[in-house]
Coordinates of C-alpha atoms in Angstrom, one line a residue:
M157 CA -42.0 -25.5 -106.2
T158 CA -40.1 -25.9 -110.0
D159 CA -39.7 -28.8 -111.0
H160 CA -35.9 -29.6 -112.0
D161 CA -35.0 -30.4 -115.4
P162 CA -31.8 -32.5 -115.6
G163 CA -30.5 -31.8 -119.5
Q164 CA -31.1 -28.5 -117.8
S165 CA -28.7 -28.6 -115.6
N166 CA -26.3 -30.6 -118.0
N167 CA -26.2 -27.1 -120.6
D168 CA -25.4 -25.0 -117.9
Y169 CA -22.2 -27.3 -116.5
V170 CA -21.2 -27.1 -120.6
Q171 CA -21.5 -23.5 -120.8
R172 CA -19.1 -23.0 -117.3
R173 CA -16.3 -25.6 -119.2
V174 CA -16.6 -23.2 -122.3
R175 CA -16.8 -19.9 -120.4
R176 CA -13.9 -21.6 -118.4
A177 CA -11.5 -23.3 -120.9
Q178 CA -12.2 -18.9 -123.0
S179 CA -10.8 -17.4 -119.9
S180 CA -7.8 -19.7 -119.9
A181 CA -7.1 -19.1 -123.2
S182 CA -7.2 -15.3 -123.6
D183 CA -4.5 -15.2 -120.4
P184 CA -2.0 -17.6 -120.8
Q185 CA -0.7 -17.1 -117.2
E186 CA -3.2 -17.4 -115.7
P187 CA -2.5 -21.0 -113.8
A188 CA -4.9 -23.5 -114.9
H189 CA -6.0 -24.9 -112.0
R190 CA -7.3 -21.5 -110.1
D191 CA -7.9 -21.3 -106.3
R192 CA -11.3 -21.9 -105.1
A193 CA -12.0 -18.5 -104.5
T194 CA -11.0 -17.3 -107.9
R195 CA -13.7 -19.6 -109.0
Y196 CA -16.2 -19.0 -107.3
S197 CA -15.6 -15.0 -107.8
Q198 CA -16.5 -16.4 -111.9
L199 CA -19.2 -18.2 -110.8
G200 CA -20.5 -14.8 -109.1
G201 CA -20.4 -12.4 -111.8
N202 CA -21.5 -14.4 -114.5
A203 CA -25.3 -15.6 -112.3
S204 CA -27.4 -12.7 -113.8
E205 CA -26.4 -14.7 -117.4
Q206 CA -26.6 -17.7 -115.5
T207 CA -30.3 -16.6 -114.2
E208 CA -31.7 -16.0 -117.1
A209 CA -30.3 -18.7 -119.4
S210 CA -32.2 -21.0 -116.8
P211 CA -34.5 -19.5 -114.4
T212 CA -34.8 -23.3 -112.4
V213 CA -31.3 -23.3 -111.5
S214 CA -30.3 -21.3 -107.8
A215 CA -27.3 -19.3 -108.0
H216 CA -24.1 -20.1 -106.2
V217 CA -23.4 -17.0 -104.6
P218 CA -19.7 -17.4 -103.1
N219 CA -19.4 -16.2 -98.8
P220 CA -17.3 -13.5 -98.8
Q221 CA -15.8 -13.8 -95.4
F222 CA -15.2 -17.5 -96.3
A223 CA -13.1 -16.5 -99.7
Q224 CA -10.8 -14.5 -97.3
D225 CA -10.5 -17.1 -94.1
L226 CA -9.3 -18.9 -97.6
R227 CA -6.7 -16.6 -98.9
R228 CA -4.9 -16.1 -95.4
A229 CA -4.9 -19.6 -94.6
R230 CA -3.4 -19.9 -98.0
A231 CA -0.4 -17.4 -97.1
A232 CA 0.4 -18.3 -93.5
Q233 CA 0.5 -22.1 -95.3
A234 CA 3.0 -20.7 -98.0
R235 CA 4.8 -18.9 -94.8
N236 CA 6.1 -21.8 -93.2
L237 CA 6.8 -24.2 -95.5
G238 CA 10.3 -22.8 -94.9
T239 CA 10.3 -24.1 -91.5
T240 CA 9.2 -27.7 -91.9
S241 CA 11.5 -30.2 -90.1
R242 CA 14.1 -32.0 -91.4
W243 CA 12.0 -35.5 -90.5
K244 CA 8.9 -34.2 -92.0
R245 CA 10.7 -33.2 -95.0
F246 CA 12.5 -36.5 -94.9
T247 CA 9.6 -38.6 -94.8
R248 CA 7.5 -37.3 -97.4
R249 CA 10.0 -38.6 -100.0
K250 CA 8.0 -41.4 -102.0
W251 CA 10.2 -44.3 -100.9
F252 CA 10.3 -43.6 -97.1
W253 CA 6.9 -45.5 -96.5
P254 CA 7.4 -48.5 -98.5
L255 CA 11.0 -49.2 -97.7
V256 CA 10.7 -48.7 -93.6
G257 CA 6.8 -49.3 -92.8
I258 CA 6.5 -53.0 -94.2
P259 CA 9.3 -53.9 -91.9
G260 CA 8.6 -52.1 -88.9
T261 CA 4.9 -53.2 -89.6
L262 CA 6.5 -56.6 -89.4
M263 CA 8.3 -55.4 -86.6
L264 CA 5.3 -54.6 -84.4
V265 CA 3.4 -57.6 -85.4
L266 CA 6.2 -60.1 -84.1
A267 CA 6.9 -57.9 -81.4
L268 CA 2.6 -58.2 -80.7
I269 CA 3.5 -62.0 -81.3
L270 CA 6.3 -63.1 -79.0
S271 CA 6.2 -60.3 -76.2
P272 CA 3.6 -62.6 -74.3
V273 CA 5.8 -65.9 -75.0
L274 CA 8.6 -63.2 -73.4
Y275 CA 6.6 -62.1 -70.0
S276 CA 5.7 -65.4 -70.0
S277 CA 9.4 -66.6 -69.7
L278 CA 10.6 -64.6 -67.5
R279 CA 7.8 -65.2 -65.3
A280 CA 8.8 -69.0 -65.5
W281 CA 12.3 -68.4 -65.2
R282 CA 11.5 -66.7 -62.0
N283 CA 10.3 -70.1 -60.6
V284 CA 13.6 -71.8 -62.5
T285 CA 16.2 -70.1 -60.9
V286 CA 17.2 -70.7 -57.8
E287 CA 19.9 -69.1 -55.3
D288 CA 23.6 -69.3 -55.8
V289 CA 25.7 -72.4 -54.7
E290 CA 28.3 -72.1 -51.6
H291 CA 30.9 -74.0 -53.3
A292 CA 33.4 -75.4 -50.7
D293 CA 35.5 -72.5 -49.6
S294 CA 38.8 -74.2 -48.5
A295 CA 42.0 -72.6 -49.9
V296 CA 44.0 -75.5 -50.6
I297 CA 42.8 -79.6 -51.5
A298 CA 44.7 -82.5 -51.1
Q299 CA 46.5 -84.3 -53.8
L300 CA 49.1 -86.9 -54.9
N301 CA 52.5 -85.6 -55.9
D302 CA 54.6 -86.7 -58.2
A303 CA 56.2 -89.4 -55.5
G304 CA 52.2 -90.5 -55.1
T305 CA 52.4 -89.1 -51.5
P306 CA 49.2 -86.8 -50.2
E307 CA 50.2 -82.6 -50.2
L308 CA 47.9 -80.0 -50.3
V309 CA 47.8 -77.5 -52.8
E310 CA 46.0 -74.7 -53.4
R311 CA 42.8 -74.8 -55.0
P312 CA 41.5 -73.6 -59.4
T313 CA 40.0 -71.0 -59.2
E314 CA 36.7 -71.5 -59.4
V315 CA 34.1 -68.4 -61.6
A316 CA 30.6 -68.0 -61.4
V317 CA 28.7 -67.6 -64.4
S318 CA 28.1 -64.9 -63.9
N319 CA 31.5 -63.4 -64.1
W320 CA 32.3 -65.5 -66.9
N321 CA 34.0 -63.8 -69.4
G322 CA 32.6 -66.8 -72.7
Q323 CA 36.1 -67.2 -73.3
D324 CA 37.5 -69.8 -71.2
R325 CA 36.0 -73.7 -71.2
I326 CA 33.0 -73.4 -68.8
N327 CA 32.4 -77.1 -66.5
I328 CA 28.2 -77.1 -66.4
L329 CA 26.4 -80.1 -64.3
L330 CA 23.6 -81.8 -65.7
L331 CA 21.2 -83.8 -62.6
G332 CA 18.0 -85.5 -63.6
A333 CA 16.3 -86.8 -60.8
D334 CA 13.4 -88.8 -59.6
L335 CA 11.1 -86.3 -57.0
S336 CA 8.3 -87.6 -56.6
A337 CA 9.2 -91.0 -54.6
V338 CA 6.8 -91.8 -52.2
D339 CA 9.3 -91.8 -49.0
G340 CA 9.4 -88.1 -49.6
S341 CA 13.5 -89.1 -50.4
S342 CA 14.7 -87.7 -54.1
R343 CA 16.9 -90.1 -56.5
T344 CA 19.3 -88.8 -59.2
D345 CA 19.9 -91.8 -61.9
T346 CA 21.6 -88.9 -64.4
I347 CA 24.5 -87.1 -63.6
M348 CA 26.8 -85.5 -66.4
I349 CA 29.7 -82.9 -66.5
V350 CA 29.7 -80.6 -70.0
N351 CA 32.6 -78.6 -70.3
I352 CA 31.7 -76.0 -73.5
D353 CA 35.2 -74.3 -75.0
P354 CA 33.5 -71.2 -76.9
Q355 CA 36.9 -71.0 -78.1
T356 CA 36.9 -74.0 -80.6
K357 CA 33.5 -74.9 -80.3
S358 CA 33.2 -77.6 -79.2
A359 CA 31.9 -79.3 -75.9
R360 CA 32.3 -82.6 -73.7
I361 CA 30.5 -84.6 -72.0
L362 CA 30.9 -87.4 -69.0
S363 CA 28.6 -89.1 -67.0
I364 CA 29.6 -90.3 -63.7
P365 CA 27.7 -93.4 -62.4
R366 CA 25.6 -93.5 -59.5
D367 CA 27.5 -96.4 -57.7
V368 CA 30.4 -94.7 -58.0
K369 CA 32.2 -94.5 -54.7
V370 CA 32.8 -90.9 -53.3
V371 CA 33.8 -89.0 -49.9
I372 CA 30.1 -86.5 -49.4
P373 CA 31.5 -83.4 -47.0
G374 CA 30.1 -83.6 -43.9
Y375 CA 28.3 -87.6 -44.3
G376 CA 30.8 -89.9 -45.0
I377 CA 31.7 -93.0 -47.8
D378 CA 28.8 -93.9 -50.2
K379 CA 27.1 -93.9 -53.5
I380 CA 27.7 -90.7 -55.6
N381 CA 24.1 -90.4 -55.9
A382 CA 23.7 -90.4 -52.0
A383 CA 24.8 -86.6 -51.9
F384 CA 21.7 -85.4 -53.7
A385 CA 19.7 -87.4 -51.7
L386 CA 21.0 -85.7 -48.6
G387 CA 21.4 -82.7 -50.0
D388 CA 17.5 -82.3 -50.7
Y389 CA 16.3 -84.3 -47.4
N390 CA 17.9 -82.2 -45.0
N391 CA 17.7 -78.7 -46.7
V392 CA 21.2 -78.4 -47.0
Q393 CA 22.4 -74.8 -49.0
G394 CA 21.6 -75.3 -52.6
G395 CA 19.8 -78.7 -52.0
G396 CA 20.8 -81.7 -53.8
A397 CA 22.6 -80.0 -55.8
G398 CA 24.2 -77.7 -53.5
L399 CA 25.6 -81.2 -51.5
M400 CA 26.3 -82.9 -55.6
I401 CA 28.3 -79.8 -56.1
R402 CA 30.1 -79.9 -53.0
T403 CA 31.0 -84.0 -53.6
I404 CA 32.7 -83.3 -57.1
E405 CA 34.8 -80.9 -56.0
A406 CA 36.5 -82.5 -53.4
N407 CA 36.5 -86.2 -55.1
F408 CA 37.4 -85.1 -59.0
G409 CA 39.3 -81.5 -58.1
I410 CA 37.4 -79.8 -60.7
P411 CA 35.3 -76.6 -60.4
I412 CA 31.5 -76.6 -61.3
H413 CA 30.5 -73.8 -62.2
A414 CA 26.5 -73.9 -62.8
F415 CA 24.0 -76.6 -62.5
V416 CA 21.1 -77.7 -64.4
Q417 CA 18.5 -80.4 -62.6
I418 CA 15.4 -81.7 -64.6
D419 CA 12.7 -83.4 -62.6
F420 CA 11.7 -86.8 -64.9
N421 CA 8.6 -86.0 -65.6
G422 CA 9.7 -82.0 -66.4
F423 CA 11.6 -84.8 -69.1
V424 CA 9.0 -86.6 -70.5
Q425 CA 7.3 -83.2 -71.1
M426 CA 9.9 -81.8 -72.7
V427 CA 10.2 -84.5 -75.2
D428 CA 6.8 -84.4 -75.5
T429 CA 6.3 -81.0 -76.5
V430 CA 9.3 -80.6 -79.6
G431 CA 7.3 -84.2 -80.7
G432 CA 9.4 -86.7 -79.7
I433 CA 13.5 -87.9 -80.6
Y434 CA 14.7 -89.9 -82.6
V435 CA 17.6 -93.2 -81.3
D436 CA 19.8 -95.1 -82.8
V437 CA 19.3 -98.3 -80.2
P438 CA 22.6 -100.4 -80.5
Y439 CA 21.3 -103.7 -79.5
P440 CA 18.5 -105.6 -78.4
I441 CA 17.6 -104.2 -75.0
L442 CA 15.4 -106.2 -72.6
D443 CA 14.8 -105.4 -68.6
S444 CA 12.8 -107.8 -66.7
Q445 CA 12.9 -105.2 -63.7
Y446 CA 12.5 -102.4 -64.8
P447 CA 11.0 -100.5 -61.4
A448 CA 6.7 -100.0 -62.2
E449 CA 4.2 -98.1 -59.4
N450 CA 3.4 -99.5 -56.1
F451 CA 7.1 -101.4 -56.3
N452 CA 6.3 -103.9 -58.7
Y453 CA 8.5 -104.4 -62.0
Q454 CA 7.7 -104.6 -65.8
R455 CA 9.3 -105.5 -68.5
I456 CA 10.5 -103.7 -71.0
H457 CA 12.1 -103.7 -74.9
F458 CA 13.6 -101.8 -77.4
P459 CA 14.5 -103.8 -81.1
A460 CA 18.2 -102.7 -82.1
G461 CA 17.5 -99.8 -84.8
W462 CA 16.1 -96.2 -85.4
Q463 CA 13.0 -95.5 -82.9
H464 CA 11.1 -93.3 -83.1
M465 CA 10.7 -92.1 -78.7
D466 CA 8.1 -90.6 -77.0
G467 CA 9.0 -88.7 -73.9
Q468 CA 7.8 -91.9 -71.3
E469 CA 10.0 -94.2 -73.9
A470 CA 12.8 -92.1 -74.1
L471 CA 12.9 -91.9 -70.0
I472 CA 12.8 -95.8 -69.4
Y473 CA 15.3 -95.9 -72.3
A474 CA 18.1 -93.6 -70.5
R475 CA 17.2 -95.6 -67.2
T476 CA 17.1 -99.1 -67.7
R477 CA 20.2 -101.2 -66.3
H478 CA 19.8 -104.2 -65.7
Q479 CA 20.7 -105.8 -68.9
D480 CA 24.0 -104.0 -69.5
G481 CA 24.9 -102.3 -66.4
D482 CA 25.6 -98.2 -65.2
T483 CA 28.3 -97.2 -67.6
S484 CA 25.7 -98.4 -70.7
R485 CA 23.1 -96.7 -68.6
S486 CA 25.8 -93.7 -68.8
A487 CA 26.2 -93.4 -72.3
R488 CA 22.5 -94.2 -73.2
Q489 CA 21.6 -91.2 -71.4
Q490 CA 24.1 -88.8 -72.9
Q491 CA 22.7 -90.5 -76.5
V492 CA 19.2 -89.5 -75.7
L493 CA 20.1 -85.6 -74.2
L494 CA 22.3 -85.0 -78.0
A495 CA 19.2 -86.7 -79.4
L496 CA 16.7 -84.0 -77.9
R497 CA 19.7 -81.4 -79.0
D498 CA 19.1 -82.3 -82.2
Q499 CA 15.3 -82.3 -82.4
H500 CA 15.5 -78.3 -80.7
L501 CA 17.4 -78.0 -83.5
S502 CA 14.9 -79.0 -86.4
A503 CA 12.0 -77.9 -84.6
D504 CA 9.9 -75.0 -84.4
L505 CA 10.9 -73.7 -81.3
I506 CA 9.0 -70.4 -81.3
T507 CA 5.4 -72.0 -81.6
Q508 CA 6.6 -74.6 -78.8
L509 CA 8.1 -72.0 -76.4
P510 CA 5.5 -71.4 -74.5
Q511 CA 4.8 -75.0 -73.4
L512 CA 8.1 -75.3 -73.3
I513 CA 8.6 -72.3 -70.9
T514 CA 5.6 -74.5 -69.0
D515 CA 7.2 -77.7 -68.6
F516 CA 10.1 -75.8 -67.4
G517 CA 8.3 -73.9 -64.5
G518 CA 8.0 -76.8 -62.4
T519 CA 10.5 -79.4 -63.1
V520 CA 13.6 -77.5 -63.7
R521 CA 15.7 -75.6 -61.3
T522 CA 19.4 -73.9 -62.2
D523 CA 21.6 -71.2 -60.9
I524 CA 22.0 -69.9 -64.1
S525 CA 20.1 -65.8 -64.8
I526 CA 17.8 -65.9 -68.2
T527 CA 20.4 -63.9 -69.3
D528 CA 23.4 -65.9 -69.0
A529 CA 21.1 -68.9 -69.9
I530 CA 21.0 -66.7 -73.2
K531 CA 24.0 -66.5 -73.6
L532 CA 24.9 -70.0 -73.1
A533 CA 21.9 -71.8 -75.7
Q534 CA 23.1 -69.1 -78.0
L535 CA 26.2 -71.2 -78.1
A536 CA 25.2 -75.1 -78.1
L537 CA 23.5 -73.7 -81.1
E538 CA 27.0 -72.8 -82.7
I539 CA 28.6 -76.3 -81.6
P540 CA 28.5 -79.3 -84.9
N541 CA 27.8 -82.3 -83.6
E542 CA 30.5 -83.6 -85.0
N543 CA 32.7 -81.4 -82.1
I544 CA 30.7 -83.0 -79.4
E545 CA 32.9 -85.6 -77.6
Q546 CA 31.2 -88.0 -75.8
L547 CA 33.2 -89.7 -72.3
T548 CA 32.8 -92.3 -70.1
V549 CA 34.7 -93.8 -67.1
T550 CA 35.0 -97.3 -68.5
G551 CA 38.3 -98.5 -67.6
A552 CA 38.1 -96.5 -64.2
V553 CA 35.7 -97.8 -62.0
H554 CA 35.5 -101.3 -60.9
D555 CA 32.8 -103.5 -59.3
D556 CA 33.0 -104.0 -55.3
Y557 CA 30.9 -105.0 -52.3
G558 CA 31.2 -102.9 -48.7
D559 CA 32.0 -104.2 -45.4
N560 CA 28.1 -103.5 -44.9
G561 CA 26.7 -105.5 -48.2
I562 CA 26.4 -102.8 -50.7
F563 CA 27.4 -102.5 -53.6
Y564 CA 29.6 -99.3 -55.4
L565 CA 31.8 -98.5 -58.4
R566 CA 35.6 -98.4 -56.7
V567 CA 37.3 -95.4 -58.6
D568 CA 40.7 -96.5 -60.1
W569 CA 42.0 -92.6 -59.7
L570 CA 45.3 -92.6 -61.5
V571 CA 42.6 -93.9 -65.0
M572 CA 40.2 -91.5 -63.7
E573 CA 42.8 -88.1 -63.3
D574 CA 43.5 -88.7 -67.3
I575 CA 39.5 -88.9 -68.1
L576 CA 38.9 -85.7 -66.0
S577 CA 42.2 -84.0 -68.1
E578 CA 40.3 -85.1 -71.3
L579 CA 37.5 -83.8 -70.2
V580 CA 38.7 -79.5 -68.8
G581 CA 41.6 -79.2 -71.2
Y582 CA 44.4 -79.7 -68.5
D583 CA 46.2 -82.2 -66.1
V584 CA 43.9 -82.7 -63.4
S585 CA 45.0 -84.7 -60.0
A586 CA 41.8 -86.0 -58.6
P587 CA 41.9 -85.4 -54.5
G588 CA 40.2 -88.4 -54.6
A589 CA 43.4 -90.6 -54.8
A590 CA 44.7 -88.7 -52.0
Y591 CA 41.9 -90.7 -49.9
M592 CA 41.9 -93.9 -51.3
D593 CA 44.5 -95.6 -48.1
P594 CA 43.3 -93.6 -44.8
D595 CA 45.1 -95.1 -41.3
Y596 CA 41.1 -95.9 -40.1
G597 CA 43.2 -97.0 -37.3
A598 CA 44.6 -93.7 -36.6
R599 CA 44.1 -92.1 -33.0
I600 CA 41.2 -89.5 -32.7
L601 CA 40.9 -86.9 -30.3
V602 CA 37.6 -84.7 -30.8
I603 CA 37.9 -81.7 -28.7
N604 CA 34.7 -79.5 -28.3
G605 CA 35.7 -76.0 -27.9
T606 CA 31.8 -74.4 -27.9
R607 CA 29.5 -74.4 -26.4
N608 CA 27.3 -77.1 -28.8
E609 CA 27.2 -79.4 -25.5
G610 CA 27.4 -82.5 -26.9
L611 CA 29.0 -81.9 -30.4
A612 CA 32.4 -83.8 -30.3
G613 CA 30.2 -87.1 -29.1
R614 CA 28.2 -86.5 -32.5
I615 CA 31.5 -85.9 -34.8
G616 CA 32.8 -89.0 -33.3
T617 CA 29.7 -90.8 -34.6
V618 CA 30.5 -90.0 -38.2
L619 CA 33.8 -91.3 -37.8
E620 CA 33.2 -94.1 -36.3
Y621 CA 30.4 -94.7 -39.2
N622 CA 33.3 -93.5 -41.8
G623 CA 35.7 -96.8 -40.2
F624 CA 37.9 -94.9 -37.8
W625 CA 38.0 -97.0 -34.5
Q626 CA 39.6 -95.2 -32.6
I627 CA 37.7 -92.1 -31.1
S628 CA 37.8 -90.4 -27.9
V629 CA 36.7 -87.0 -26.8
D630 CA 37.0 -84.0 -24.5
T631 CA 35.8 -80.9 -23.5
A632 CA 38.7 -77.6 -24.0
E633 CA 39.4 -75.5 -20.9
D634 CA 38.9 -72.3 -23.0
I635 CA 35.8 -72.5 -24.2
D636 CA 34.4 -69.5 -26.6
T637 CA 38.2 -68.6 -28.0
H638 CA 37.6 -71.1 -30.6
E639 CA 36.5 -69.4 -33.6
T640 CA 37.3 -71.7 -36.6
S641 CA 38.5 -75.8 -36.4
K642 CA 41.7 -77.1 -36.5
I643 CA 42.8 -80.7 -37.7
I644 CA 46.2 -81.2 -36.0
D645 CA 48.2 -83.9 -38.2
V646 CA 50.4 -84.8 -36.0
E647 CA 51.7 -87.8 -37.7
G648 CA 51.9 -86.1 -40.9
N649 CA 49.1 -88.8 -42.7
L650 CA 47.1 -85.9 -45.0
G651 CA 45.4 -88.2 -46.7
T652 CA 44.2 -89.5 -43.3
S653 CA 43.8 -85.7 -41.6
A654 CA 42.3 -84.8 -45.1
L655 CA 39.9 -87.9 -45.3
V656 CA 38.6 -86.6 -41.8
S657 CA 38.1 -82.6 -42.9
E658 CA 35.9 -84.0 -45.7
L659 CA 34.0 -86.7 -43.4
I660 CA 33.5 -83.5 -40.6
S661 CA 33.1 -80.6 -43.2
V662 CA 35.8 -78.8 -42.0
G663 CA 38.3 -77.2 -45.1
Q664 CA 41.5 -78.8 -45.4
D665 CA 43.1 -75.3 -44.8
A666 CA 42.8 -75.7 -41.0
I667 CA 45.2 -78.9 -41.4
I668 CA 48.0 -78.3 -39.4
Y669 CA 50.7 -80.8 -40.1
G670 CA 54.7 -80.8 -39.5
D671 CA 56.9 -79.0 -36.8
D672 CA 54.4 -76.9 -35.8
A673 CA 51.5 -79.7 -36.0
S674 CA 53.9 -81.1 -32.8
S675 CA 54.5 -78.5 -31.2
L676 CA 51.5 -77.3 -31.1
A677 CA 50.3 -80.4 -29.6
S678 CA 52.6 -80.9 -26.9
S679 CA 52.0 -77.0 -25.1
D680 CA 48.1 -78.7 -25.4
G681 CA 49.4 -81.2 -23.1
Y682 CA 47.7 -83.9 -25.8
F683 CA 50.2 -86.5 -26.0
G684 CA 49.7 -90.4 -27.8
Y685 CA 46.9 -89.7 -30.3
D686 CA 47.6 -89.4 -34.4
I687 CA 44.8 -86.6 -35.1
I688 CA 43.6 -84.1 -32.7
I689 CA 40.6 -82.1 -34.0
I690 CA 39.9 -78.9 -31.8
L691 CA 35.9 -77.9 -33.0
G692 CA 35.3 -73.9 -33.3
D693 CA 32.3 -72.0 -33.6
D694 CA 32.3 -73.2 -37.8
A695 CA 31.9 -76.6 -37.2
W696 CA 29.0 -78.3 -38.6
D697 CA 27.0 -80.3 -36.3
P698 CA 25.3 -83.1 -37.4
A699 CA 22.4 -83.1 -35.2
G700 CA 20.8 -80.5 -37.9
D701 CA 20.5 -83.2 -40.6
S702 CA 16.9 -85.4 -40.6
W703 CA 18.2 -87.9 -42.3
T704 CA 22.0 -89.1 -41.6
L705 CA 23.8 -91.5 -44.0
E706 CA 23.4 -94.4 -41.6
Q707 CA 19.6 -93.9 -41.8
Y708 CA 19.5 -93.6 -45.9
N709 CA 21.4 -97.0 -46.4
T710 CA 18.8 -98.5 -44.2
E711 CA 16.0 -97.0 -46.4
Q712 CA 18.5 -98.4 -49.6
R713 CA 18.8 -101.6 -47.8
H714 CA 15.0 -102.4 -45.8
G715 CA 12.8 -100.0 -48.5
E716 CA 9.6 -98.1 -46.9
G717 CA 9.2 -98.4 -43.3
E718 CA 10.2 -95.9 -39.8
M719 CA 13.7 -94.9 -40.0
E720 CA 16.0 -96.4 -37.0
S721 CA 17.3 -93.4 -34.8
T722 CA 21.1 -93.3 -34.7
P723 CA 22.6 -94.0 -31.5
A724 CA 25.1 -91.2 -30.7
V725 CA 28.6 -91.5 -28.7
E726 CA 28.1 -90.4 -24.8
S727 CA 30.1 -87.2 -25.0
P728 CA 30.6 -83.6 -23.6

């Protein structure tokens, strides 16, 4: 093998560059950059000269077939140049990819980051949402007219959030519940109604103390928080929230369009996830009887001034009441809610969203879809703090001890109606005002018009427990002909018959009064009664409940232990 001389190779390279320059100078029309086949031809033509000058370097002889294929490919490319798509020509512009590529890349990266979050959000929301809650379906409700006399009027239209037009005011019920009670019951200390006005970008919040005395449909007269416990324990439609909604609508006369319920443990986790909240405590708070584990008490203290609270501290601050009562506790609960809102607005929610969704999964219940939740959340973010008004029932409730020795907050309905009107933005006439002066001595006949044996007696027991003491029961001769129940108000005392309809969970559109009531009672041969109840196939049966109102109150008075059974009136 002949040794390679690097110096000789450099000379050959210089000679080829000189010949190429001379050729370009002799033919000025020839392009300076010719195709590879032409250059190969020139090199091939001068191969003998190169061999003589440098015998140690092999001549580069071009492949004729390669040159032919190359020319054919060039020709095809030239023919197709004019048919390039407009999109391809557009994307070949120098500014296209710098302008589109960078934002597009950022969007892709953002999608990759958020897709697991959104996926987990959708999965968690399936655990959060519940079925739609059935509202009272009566076409009419009782209320007081200008003369102070009970009358039946058309019920206000209720629009579900899913059918909300995004422009009208909307009422959302917020419930804070203790779902970890050792006796299996559920208690709610936080009851708020939030009214949102999309037009004015404003909101009003009304807290309802848990001891407010109301009529619970199908059960009787008791504290409003008993509705949640009874609904949850007895598995009524919608659970505790469902019965609470029907109770609010039956007493306050305002529609509830949606609800959000959160467990106390979930509230603690939520506050901790956003790094706690900042609360301005208006005055020192000392409670030596705050409930602790195993039915014990603990002493808690909050000094006046700004405090940073973690989840457990915020929960205690919102629940304590022994120093200043239920109405002050309601104000603190609103304060904590708004502080949590402010913390969400200032925190980095993108990084905290996965944990918040995880917290939601097992602790929050709502009948709001994720689509509507996003719309409502966006609307809530647009409402400035100065457009949020906090309302309380101060002046509308007064201390009252019932005949059973249980403490209540009795409602002054005339004052309460003014507060409710301020909440929703129109004049409210509360049905609860129509129930406040019933005739408990009314002679009531309960007739079983179904094949459900003993139903009249069980309904009579409910009426007796709620104060009515002249109850008679009977069985209809024409069983199986009563599809719907009727309440015949012979004396025209609509306040009493309206209360009876709520106690036995019969819509007030079933009330018949005036001349029609008198003639109907006479034709059936029922004389000497003020109210006649004919139970039809739609009648509610108290036997379906595992926990009666009397049993609930027994547990409240005596604490834990085996529930005593409630005797029923012997009847057909």
